[in-house]
Amino acid sequence: MWQHLTRLSLVLVITALASGCSTVSLQPLAAGYEKLEKADKAFRDGEWDTANELYGAVADAQPRLISPHLRLGIIDYRQGRPKGAAGHFEAVLQCNPDHVVATYNLAVTHLQRARTLLDRHEQLAPVSASRPALVDVRKALERLKGEKQTPETR
């Protein structure tokens, strides 16, 4: 219960600061907070479509709020949409360039995209793909595959 109150207070403070401390109507914020809570539950329960819809609504209403973009990026990554995932992680980094998790997640997304493109290149041009420099790159990416290569949620 205290976590929810703390989170609501934080959302209110952030929104007030982002709007230049002008008068903030609490009704839309409360509705946004409720959507965020529902989205978090859907995310925890693996209900990706519901979480995606709710986080999307919150992100549209509060584009500078980081958590919806972070979660939308994770959902897109898990559902095989690396470009969408990268866009959401980049949105987080526009708000906070030093956000560690978004930086890591964007890197993982780019690594996966690189693997996919190099595999496609190998199919299209096997002779070109057998050049030593490209073989070394693919081997390095394969070595990284053994490490944790999924986006972090926190």
Coordinates of N, CA, C and O in Angstrom, one line a residue:
M1 N 0.8 -1.2 0.0 CA 0.0 0.0 0.0 C 0.9 1.3 0.0 O 0.6 2.2 -0.7
W2 N 1.9 1.3 0.8 CA 2.8 2.4 0.9 C 3.5 2.6 -0.4 O 3.8 3.8 -0.8
Q3 N 3.9 1.5 -1.1 CA 4.6 1.6 -2.3 C 3.7 2.3 -3.4 O 4.1 3.2 -4.1
H4 N 2.4 2.0 -3.3 CA 1.5 2.6 -4.3 C 1.3 4.1 -4.0 O 1.3 4.9 -4.9
L5 N 1.2 4.5 -2.7 CA 1.1 5.9 -2.4 C 2.4 6.6 -2.7 O 2.3 7.8 -3.2
T6 N 3.5 6.0 -2.5 CA 4.8 6.6 -2.8 C 4.9 6.9 -4.3 O 5.3 7.9 -4.7
R7 N 4.5 5.8 -5.1 CA 4.6 6.0 -6.5 C 3.6 7.1 -7.0 O 4.0 7.8 -7.9
L8 N 2.4 7.1 -6.5 CA 1.5 8.2 -6.9 C 2.0 9.5 -6.5 O 2.0 10.5 -7.3
S9 N 2.6 9.7 -5.4 CA 3.2 10.9 -5.0 C 4.4 11.3 -5.9 O 4.5 12.5 -6.3
L10 N 5.2 10.3 -6.3 CA 6.3 10.6 -7.2 C 5.7 11.0 -8.6 O 6.3 12.0 -9.2
V11 N 4.7 10.4 -9.1 CA 4.1 10.7 -10.4 C 3.6 12.2 -10.3 O 3.8 13.0 -11.2
L12 N 3.0 12.5 -9.2 CA 2.4 13.9 -9.0 C 3.6 14.9 -9.0 O 3.5 16.0 -9.7
V13 N 4.6 14.6 -8.3 CA 5.7 15.6 -8.2 C 6.4 15.7 -9.6 O 6.7 16.8 -10.0
I14 N 6.7 14.6 -10.3 CA 7.3 14.6 -11.6 C 6.5 15.4 -12.6 O 7.0 16.2 -13.3
T15 N 5.2 15.2 -12.5 CA 4.3 15.9 -13.5 C 4.3 17.4 -13.2 O 4.3 18.2 -14.1
A16 N 4.2 17.7 -11.9 CA 4.2 19.1 -11.5 C 5.5 19.8 -12.0 O 5.5 20.9 -12.5
L17 N 6.7 19.1 -11.8 CA 7.9 19.7 -12.2 C 8.0 19.8 -13.8 O 8.5 20.8 -14.3
A18 N 7.5 18.7 -14.4 CA 7.6 18.7 -15.9 C 6.7 19.8 -16.5 O 6.9 20.3 -17.6
S19 N 5.6 20.2 -15.8 CA 4.7 21.2 -16.3 C 5.1 22.6 -15.8 O 4.3 23.5 -15.9
G20 N 6.3 22.7 -15.3 CA 6.7 24.0 -14.8 C 6.0 24.4 -13.5 O 5.9 25.6 -13.2
C21 N 5.6 23.4 -12.7 CA 5.0 23.7 -11.4 C 3.7 24.5 -11.6 O 3.3 25.2 -10.7
S22 N 3.0 24.4 -12.7 CA 1.7 25.0 -12.9 C 0.7 24.2 -12.2 O 1.0 23.1 -11.7
T23 N -0.5 24.7 -12.1 CA -1.6 24.0 -11.4 C -1.8 22.7 -12.1 O -2.0 22.7 -13.3
V24 N -1.9 21.6 -11.4 CA -2.0 20.3 -11.9 C -3.4 19.7 -11.5 O -3.6 19.7 -10.3
S25 N -4.2 19.3 -12.4 CA -5.5 18.7 -12.1 C -5.2 17.3 -11.6 O -4.5 16.5 -12.3
L26 N -5.6 16.9 -10.5 CA -5.3 15.5 -10.0 C -6.1 14.4 -10.6 O -5.7 13.3 -10.6
Q27 N -7.3 14.8 -11.2 CA -8.1 13.7 -11.8 C -7.5 13.0 -13.0 O -7.4 11.8 -13.0
P28 N -6.9 13.7 -14.0 CA -6.2 13.0 -15.0 C -5.0 12.2 -14.5 O -4.7 11.1 -15.0
L29 N -4.3 12.7 -13.5 CA -3.2 12.0 -13.0 C -3.6 10.7 -12.3 O -2.9 9.7 -12.4
A30 N -4.7 10.8 -11.6 CA -5.2 9.6 -10.9 C -5.6 8.6 -11.9 O -5.3 7.4 -11.7
A31 N -6.2 9.0 -13.0 CA -6.6 8.1 -14.1 C -5.3 7.4 -14.7 O -5.3 6.2 -15.0
G32 N -4.3 8.3 -14.9 CA -3.1 7.8 -15.5 C -2.4 6.8 -14.6 O -1.8 5.8 -15.0
Y33 N -2.4 7.1 -13.3 CA -1.8 6.2 -12.3 C -2.5 4.9 -12.3 O -1.9 3.8 -12.2
E34 N -3.9 4.9 -12.3 CA -4.6 3.6 -12.4 C -4.3 2.8 -13.6 O -4.1 1.6 -13.5
K35 N -4.1 3.5 -14.8 CA -3.8 2.7 -16.0 C -2.4 2.1 -15.8 O -2.1 1.0 -16.3
L36 N -1.5 2.9 -15.2 CA -0.1 2.4 -15.0 C -0.1 1.2 -14.1 O 0.6 0.2 -14.4
E37 N -0.9 1.2 -13.0 CA -1.0 0.1 -12.1 C -1.6 -1.1 -12.9 O -1.1 -2.3 -12.7
K38 N -2.6 -0.9 -13.7 CA -3.2 -2.0 -14.5 C -2.2 -2.6 -15.5 O -2.1 -3.8 -15.7
A39 N -1.4 -1.7 -16.1 CA -0.4 -2.1 -17.1 C 0.7 -2.9 -16.4 O 1.1 -3.9 -16.9
D40 N 1.1 -2.5 -15.2 CA 2.1 -3.2 -14.5 C 1.6 -4.6 -14.1 O 2.4 -5.6 -14.3
K41 N 0.4 -4.7 -13.7 CA -0.2 -6.0 -13.4 C -0.2 -6.9 -14.6 O 0.2 -8.1 -14.6
A42 N -0.7 -6.4 -15.7 CA -0.8 -7.1 -17.0 C 0.6 -7.6 -17.4 O 0.8 -8.7 -17.9
F43 N 1.6 -6.7 -17.2 CA 3.0 -7.0 -17.6 C 3.5 -8.2 -16.7 O 4.1 -9.1 -17.2
R44 N 3.3 -8.1 -15.4 CA 3.7 -9.1 -14.5 C 3.0 -10.5 -14.8 O 3.6 -11.5 -14.7
D45 N 1.8 -10.4 -15.3 CA 1.0 -11.6 -15.6 C 1.3 -12.1 -17.0 O 0.7 -13.1 -17.5
G46 N 2.1 -11.4 -17.8 CA 2.4 -11.8 -19.1 C 1.3 -11.6 -20.1 O 1.3 -12.2 -21.2
E47 N 0.4 -10.7 -19.8 CA -0.7 -10.3 -20.7 C -0.2 -9.1 -21.6 O -0.5 -8.0 -21.4
W48 N 0.6 -9.5 -22.6 CA 1.4 -8.5 -23.4 C 0.5 -7.5 -24.1 O 0.8 -6.3 -24.2
D49 N -0.6 -8.0 -24.7 CA -1.5 -7.1 -25.5 C -2.1 -6.1 -24.6 O -2.2 -4.9 -24.9
T50 N -2.6 -6.5 -23.4 CA -3.2 -5.6 -22.5 C -2.2 -4.6 -22.0 O -2.5 -3.4 -21.9
A51 N -1.1 -5.1 -21.5 CA 0.0 -4.2 -21.0 C 0.4 -3.2 -22.1 O 0.6 -2.0 -21.8
N52 N 0.6 -3.7 -23.3 CA 1.0 -2.8 -24.4 C 0.0 -1.7 -24.6 O 0.3 -0.5 -24.8
E53 N -1.3 -2.0 -24.6 CA -2.4 -1.0 -24.8 C -2.4 0.0 -23.7 O -2.4 1.2 -23.9
L54 N -2.3 -0.4 -22.4 CA -2.3 0.5 -21.3 C -1.1 1.3 -21.2 O -1.1 2.5 -21.0
Y55 N 0.1 0.7 -21.4 CA 1.3 1.5 -21.3 C 1.3 2.5 -22.5 O 1.8 3.7 -22.3
G56 N 0.8 2.1 -23.6 CA 0.7 3.1 -24.8 C -0.1 4.3 -24.4 O 0.3 5.4 -24.8
A57 N -1.2 4.0 -23.8 CA -2.1 5.2 -23.4 C -1.4 6.1 -22.4 O -1.5 7.3 -22.5
V58 N -0.7 5.5 -21.4 CA 0.0 6.3 -20.4 C 1.1 7.1 -21.1 O 1.3 8.3 -20.9
A59 N 1.9 6.4 -22.0 CA 3.0 7.1 -22.7 C 2.5 8.2 -23.6 O 3.1 9.3 -23.7
D60 N 1.3 8.0 -24.2 CA 0.7 9.1 -25.0 C 0.3 10.3 -24.1 O 0.5 11.5 -24.5
A61 N -0.2 10.0 -23.0 CA -0.7 11.1 -22.1 C 0.5 11.8 -21.3 O 0.5 13.0 -21.1
Q62 N 1.5 11.0 -21.0 CA 2.7 11.5 -20.3 C 4.0 11.0 -21.0 O 4.7 10.1 -20.6
P63 N 4.3 11.6 -22.2 CA 5.4 11.2 -23.0 C 6.8 11.2 -22.4 O 7.7 10.5 -22.8
R64 N 7.0 12.0 -21.3 CA 8.3 12.1 -20.7 C 8.4 11.1 -19.5 O 9.4 11.1 -18.8
L65 N 7.3 10.4 -19.2 CA 7.4 9.4 -18.1 C 8.1 8.2 -18.7 O 7.8 7.6 -19.7
I66 N 9.1 7.7 -17.9 CA 10.1 6.7 -18.4 C 9.5 5.3 -18.4 O 9.7 4.6 -19.4
S67 N 8.9 4.9 -17.3 CA 8.5 3.5 -17.1 C 7.6 2.9 -18.3 O 7.9 1.8 -18.7
P68 N 6.7 3.7 -18.8 CA 5.9 3.1 -19.9 C 6.7 2.8 -21.1 O 6.5 1.7 -21.7
H69 N 7.6 3.7 -21.4 CA 8.5 3.5 -22.6 C 9.4 2.3 -22.4 O 9.6 1.5 -23.3
L70 N 9.9 2.2 -21.2 CA 10.8 1.0 -20.9 C 10.1 -0.3 -21.1 O 10.6 -1.2 -21.7
R71 N 8.9 -0.4 -20.5 CA 8.1 -1.6 -20.6 C 7.6 -1.9 -22.0 O 7.6 -3.0 -22.5
L72 N 7.2 -0.8 -22.7 CA 6.8 -1.0 -24.1 C 8.0 -1.5 -25.0 O 7.8 -2.4 -25.8
G73 N 9.2 -1.1 -24.7 CA 10.3 -1.6 -25.4 C 10.6 -3.1 -25.1 O 10.9 -3.8 -26.0
I74 N 10.4 -3.4 -23.9 CA 10.6 -4.9 -23.5 C 9.5 -5.7 -24.2 O 9.8 -6.8 -24.7
I75 N 8.3 -5.2 -24.2 CA 7.2 -6.0 -24.8 C 7.5 -6.1 -26.3 O 7.4 -7.2 -26.9
D76 N 7.9 -5.0 -27.0 CA 8.2 -5.1 -28.4 C 9.3 -6.1 -28.7 O 9.3 -6.9 -29.6
Y77 N 10.4 -6.1 -27.8 CA 11.5 -7.0 -28.0 C 11.0 -8.4 -27.9 O 11.3 -9.3 -28.7
R78 N 10.2 -8.7 -26.8 CA 9.8 -10.1 -26.6 C 8.8 -10.5 -27.7 O 8.7 -11.7 -28.0
Q79 N 8.2 -9.6 -28.4 CA 7.2 -10.0 -29.4 C 7.9 -9.9 -30.8 O 7.2 -9.9 -31.8
G80 N 9.2 -9.7 -30.9 CA 9.9 -9.8 -32.1 C 9.8 -8.5 -32.9 O 9.9 -8.5 -34.2
R81 N 9.7 -7.3 -32.3 CA 9.6 -6.0 -32.9 C 10.8 -5.2 -32.5 O 10.6 -4.2 -31.7
P82 N 12.0 -5.5 -33.0 CA 13.2 -4.8 -32.5 C 13.2 -3.3 -32.8 O 13.7 -2.5 -32.0
K83 N 12.6 -2.9 -34.0 CA 12.6 -1.5 -34.3 C 11.7 -0.7 -33.3 O 12.1 0.4 -32.8
G84 N 10.6 -1.3 -32.9 CA 9.7 -0.7 -32.0 C 10.4 -0.6 -30.6 O 10.3 0.4 -29.9
A85 N 11.1 -1.7 -30.2 CA 11.8 -1.8 -29.0 C 12.8 -0.7 -28.9 O 12.9 0.1 -27.9
A86 N 13.6 -0.6 -30.0 CA 14.7 0.4 -30.0 C 14.1 1.8 -29.9 O 14.7 2.7 -29.1
G87 N 13.0 2.1 -30.5 CA 12.4 3.4 -30.4 C 12.0 3.8 -29.0 O 12.2 4.9 -28.6
H88 N 11.4 2.8 -28.3 CA 11.0 3.1 -26.9 C 12.3 3.2 -26.0 O 12.2 4.1 -25.1
F89 N 13.3 2.4 -26.2 CA 14.5 2.6 -25.3 C 15.2 4.0 -25.6 O 15.7 4.6 -24.7
E90 N 15.1 4.4 -26.9 CA 15.7 5.7 -27.3 C 14.8 6.8 -26.7 O 15.4 7.8 -26.3
A91 N 13.5 6.6 -26.6 CA 12.6 7.6 -25.9 C 13.0 7.8 -24.4 O 13.1 8.9 -23.9
V92 N 13.3 6.7 -23.8 CA 13.8 6.8 -22.4 C 15.1 7.6 -22.3 O 15.3 8.4 -21.5
L93 N 16.0 7.3 -23.3 CA 17.3 7.9 -23.2 C 17.2 9.4 -23.6 O 18.1 10.2 -23.2
Q94 N 16.2 9.8 -24.3 CA 16.0 11.2 -24.6 C 15.6 11.9 -23.3 O 16.0 13.1 -23.1
C95 N 14.9 11.3 -22.4 CA 14.5 11.9 -21.2 C 15.6 11.8 -20.1 O 15.8 12.7 -19.3
N96 N 16.3 10.7 -20.2 CA 17.4 10.5 -19.2 C 18.6 9.8 -20.0 O 18.6 8.6 -20.0
P97 N 19.5 10.5 -20.5 CA 20.6 9.9 -21.3 C 21.5 8.9 -20.5 O 22.2 8.1 -21.1
D98 N 21.4 9.0 -19.2 CA 22.3 8.1 -18.4 C 21.5 6.9 -17.8 O 21.9 6.3 -16.9
H99 N 20.3 6.6 -18.3 CA 19.5 5.5 -17.8 C 20.2 4.2 -18.2 O 20.2 3.8 -19.4
V100 N 20.6 3.5 -17.2 CA 21.5 2.3 -17.3 C 20.7 1.2 -18.0 O 21.2 0.6 -19.0
V101 N 19.5 0.9 -17.6 CA 18.7 -0.2 -18.1 C 18.3 0.1 -19.6 O 18.4 -0.8 -20.4
A102 N 17.9 1.3 -19.9 CA 17.5 1.6 -21.3 C 18.8 1.5 -22.2 O 18.7 1.0 -23.3
T103 N 19.9 1.9 -21.7 CA 21.1 1.8 -22.4 C 21.5 0.3 -22.7 O 21.8 -0.1 -23.9
Y104 N 21.4 -0.5 -21.7 CA 21.7 -1.9 -21.9 C 20.7 -2.6 -22.8 O 21.0 -3.3 -23.7
N105 N 19.4 -2.3 -22.6 CA 18.3 -2.9 -23.4 C 18.5 -2.4 -24.9 O 18.3 -3.3 -25.8
L106 N 18.8 -1.2 -25.2 CA 19.1 -0.7 -26.5 C 20.2 -1.5 -27.1 O 20.2 -1.9 -28.3
A107 N 21.3 -1.7 -26.4 CA 22.4 -2.4 -26.9 C 22.1 -3.9 -27.2 O 22.4 -4.4 -28.3
V108 N 21.3 -4.5 -26.3 CA 20.8 -5.9 -26.6 C 20.0 -6.0 -27.9 O 20.1 -6.8 -28.7
T109 N 19.1 -5.0 -28.0 CA 18.3 -4.9 -29.2 C 19.1 -4.8 -30.5 O 18.9 -5.4 -31.5
H110 N 20.1 -3.9 -30.4 CA 21.0 -3.7 -31.6 C 21.8 -5.0 -31.9 O 22.1 -5.3 -33.0
L111 N 22.3 -5.7 -30.8 CA 23.0 -6.9 -31.0 C 22.2 -8.0 -31.7 O 22.6 -8.7 -32.6
Q112 N 20.9 -8.1 -31.3 CA 20.0 -9.0 -31.9 C 19.8 -8.7 -33.3 O 19.8 -9.6 -34.2
R113 N 19.6 -7.4 -33.6 CA 19.4 -6.9 -35.0 C 20.6 -7.2 -35.8 O 20.5 -7.7 -37.0
A114 N 21.8 -7.0 -35.2 CA 23.1 -7.3 -36.0 C 23.1 -8.8 -36.3 O 23.5 -9.2 -37.4
R115 N 22.8 -9.7 -35.3 CA 22.8 -11.1 -35.6 C 21.9 -11.5 -36.8 O 22.2 -12.2 -37.7
T116 N 20.7 -10.9 -36.7 CA 19.7 -11.2 -37.7 C 20.2 -10.7 -39.1 O 20.0 -11.5 -40.1
L117 N 20.7 -9.6 -39.2 CA 21.2 -9.0 -40.5 C 22.4 -9.8 -41.0 O 22.5 -10.1 -42.2
L118 N 23.3 -10.2 -40.1 CA 24.5 -11.0 -40.5 C 24.0 -12.4 -41.0 O 24.6 -12.9 -42.0
D119 N 23.0 -13.0 -40.4 CA 22.5 -14.3 -40.8 C 21.9 -14.1 -42.2 O 22.1 -15.0 -43.1
R120 N 21.2 -13.0 -42.4 CA 20.5 -12.8 -43.7 C 21.6 -12.5 -44.8 O 21.5 -13.1 -45.9
H121 N 22.7 -11.8 -44.4 CA 23.8 -11.6 -45.3 C 24.4 -12.9 -45.7 O 24.8 -13.1 -46.9
E122 N 24.6 -13.8 -44.8 CA 25.2 -15.1 -45.0 C 24.4 -15.9 -46.0 O 24.9 -16.6 -46.9
Q123 N 23.1 -15.8 -45.9 CA 22.2 -16.5 -46.8 C 22.3 -15.9 -48.2 O 22.3 -16.6 -49.2
L124 N 22.3 -14.6 -48.3 CA 22.3 -13.9 -49.6 C 23.7 -14.0 -50.3 O 23.7 -14.0 -51.5
A125 N 24.7 -13.9 -49.5 CA 26.1 -13.8 -50.1 C 27.1 -14.7 -49.3 O 27.9 -14.1 -48.6
P126 N 27.0 -16.0 -49.4 CA 27.8 -16.8 -48.6 C 29.3 -16.6 -48.8 O 30.1 -16.7 -47.9
V127 N 29.7 -16.3 -50.1 CA 31.2 -16.0 -50.3 C 31.6 -14.8 -49.6 O 32.6 -14.8 -48.9
S128 N 30.8 -13.7 -49.7 CA 31.2 -12.5 -49.0 C 31.2 -12.6 -47.5 O 32.0 -12.1 -46.8
A129 N 30.2 -13.4 -47.0 CA 30.1 -13.6 -45.6 C 31.2 -14.5 -45.0 O 31.4 -14.5 -43.8
S130 N 31.9 -15.1 -45.9 CA 33.0 -16.0 -45.4 C 34.4 -15.2 -45.3 O 35.4 -15.8 -44.9
R131 N 34.3 -13.9 -45.5 CA 35.5 -13.1 -45.3 C 36.0 -13.1 -43.9 O 35.1 -13.1 -43.0
P132 N 37.2 -13.2 -43.6 CA 37.7 -13.4 -42.2 C 37.2 -12.3 -41.2 O 36.8 -12.7 -40.1
A133 N 37.1 -11.1 -41.6 CA 36.6 -10.0 -40.7 C 35.1 -10.3 -40.3 O 34.8 -10.1 -39.2
L134 N 34.3 -10.7 -41.3 CA 32.9 -11.0 -41.0 C 32.7 -12.2 -40.2 O 31.9 -12.3 -39.3
V135 N 33.6 -13.2 -40.4 CA 33.6 -14.5 -39.6 C 33.9 -14.1 -38.2 O 33.2 -14.6 -37.2
D136 N 34.9 -13.2 -38.0 CA 35.3 -12.8 -36.6 C 34.1 -12.1 -35.9 O 33.9 -12.3 -34.7
V137 N 33.4 -11.2 -36.6 CA 32.3 -10.5 -36.1 C 31.2 -11.5 -35.6 O 30.7 -11.4 -34.5
R138 N 30.9 -12.4 -36.5 CA 29.8 -13.4 -36.2 C 30.2 -14.3 -35.0 O 29.4 -14.6 -34.1
K139 N 31.5 -14.7 -34.9 CA 32.0 -15.4 -33.8 C 31.9 -14.6 -32.5 O 31.5 -15.2 -31.4
A140 N 32.3 -13.4 -32.5 CA 32.2 -12.5 -31.3 C 30.7 -12.4 -30.9 O 30.4 -12.5 -29.7
L141 N 29.8 -12.2 -31.8 CA 28.4 -12.1 -31.5 C 27.9 -13.4 -30.9 O 27.1 -13.4 -29.9
E142 N 28.4 -14.6 -31.4 CA 28.0 -15.9 -30.8 C 28.5 -16.0 -29.4 O 27.8 -16.6 -28.6
R143 N 29.7 -15.6 -29.1 CA 30.3 -15.7 -27.8 C 29.4 -14.8 -26.8 O 29.2 -15.2 -25.7
L144 N 28.9 -13.7 -27.3 CA 28.1 -12.9 -26.4 C 26.7 -13.5 -26.2 O 26.1 -13.3 -25.2
K145 N 26.3 -14.4 -27.1 CA 25.0 -15.0 -27.0 C 24.9 -15.8 -25.7 O 23.8 -15.9 -25.1
G146 N 26.0 -16.4 -25.2 CA 26.0 -17.2 -24.0 C 25.7 -16.3 -22.8 O 25.3 -16.8 -21.7
E147 N 26.0 -15.0 -22.8 CA 25.7 -14.2 -21.7 C 24.3 -13.7 -21.7 O 23.5 -14.0 -22.7
K148 N 23.8 -13.1 -20.7 CA 22.4 -12.6 -20.6 C 22.2 -11.7 -21.7 O 22.7 -10.6 -21.8
Q149 N 21.2 -12.0 -22.6 CA 21.0 -11.2 -23.8 C 19.5 -10.9 -23.9 O 18.9 -10.9 -25.0
T150 N 18.8 -10.7 -22.8 CA 17.4 -10.2 -22.9 C 17.3 -8.9 -22.2 O 18.1 -8.6 -21.2
P151 N 16.4 -8.1 -22.6 CA 16.2 -6.8 -21.9 C 15.9 -7.0 -20.5 O 15.2 -7.9 -20.1
E152 N 16.4 -6.0 -19.7 CA 16.2 -6.0 -18.2 C 14.9 -5.3 -18.0 O 14.5 -4.3 -18.7
T153 N 14.1 -5.6 -17.0 CA 12.9 -5.0 -16.7 C 13.1 -3.9 -15.7 O 12.2 -3.0 -15.5
R154 N 14.2 -3.8 -15.0 CA 14.4 -2.7 -14.0 C 15.8 -2.1 -14.2 O 16.7 -2.7 -14.6

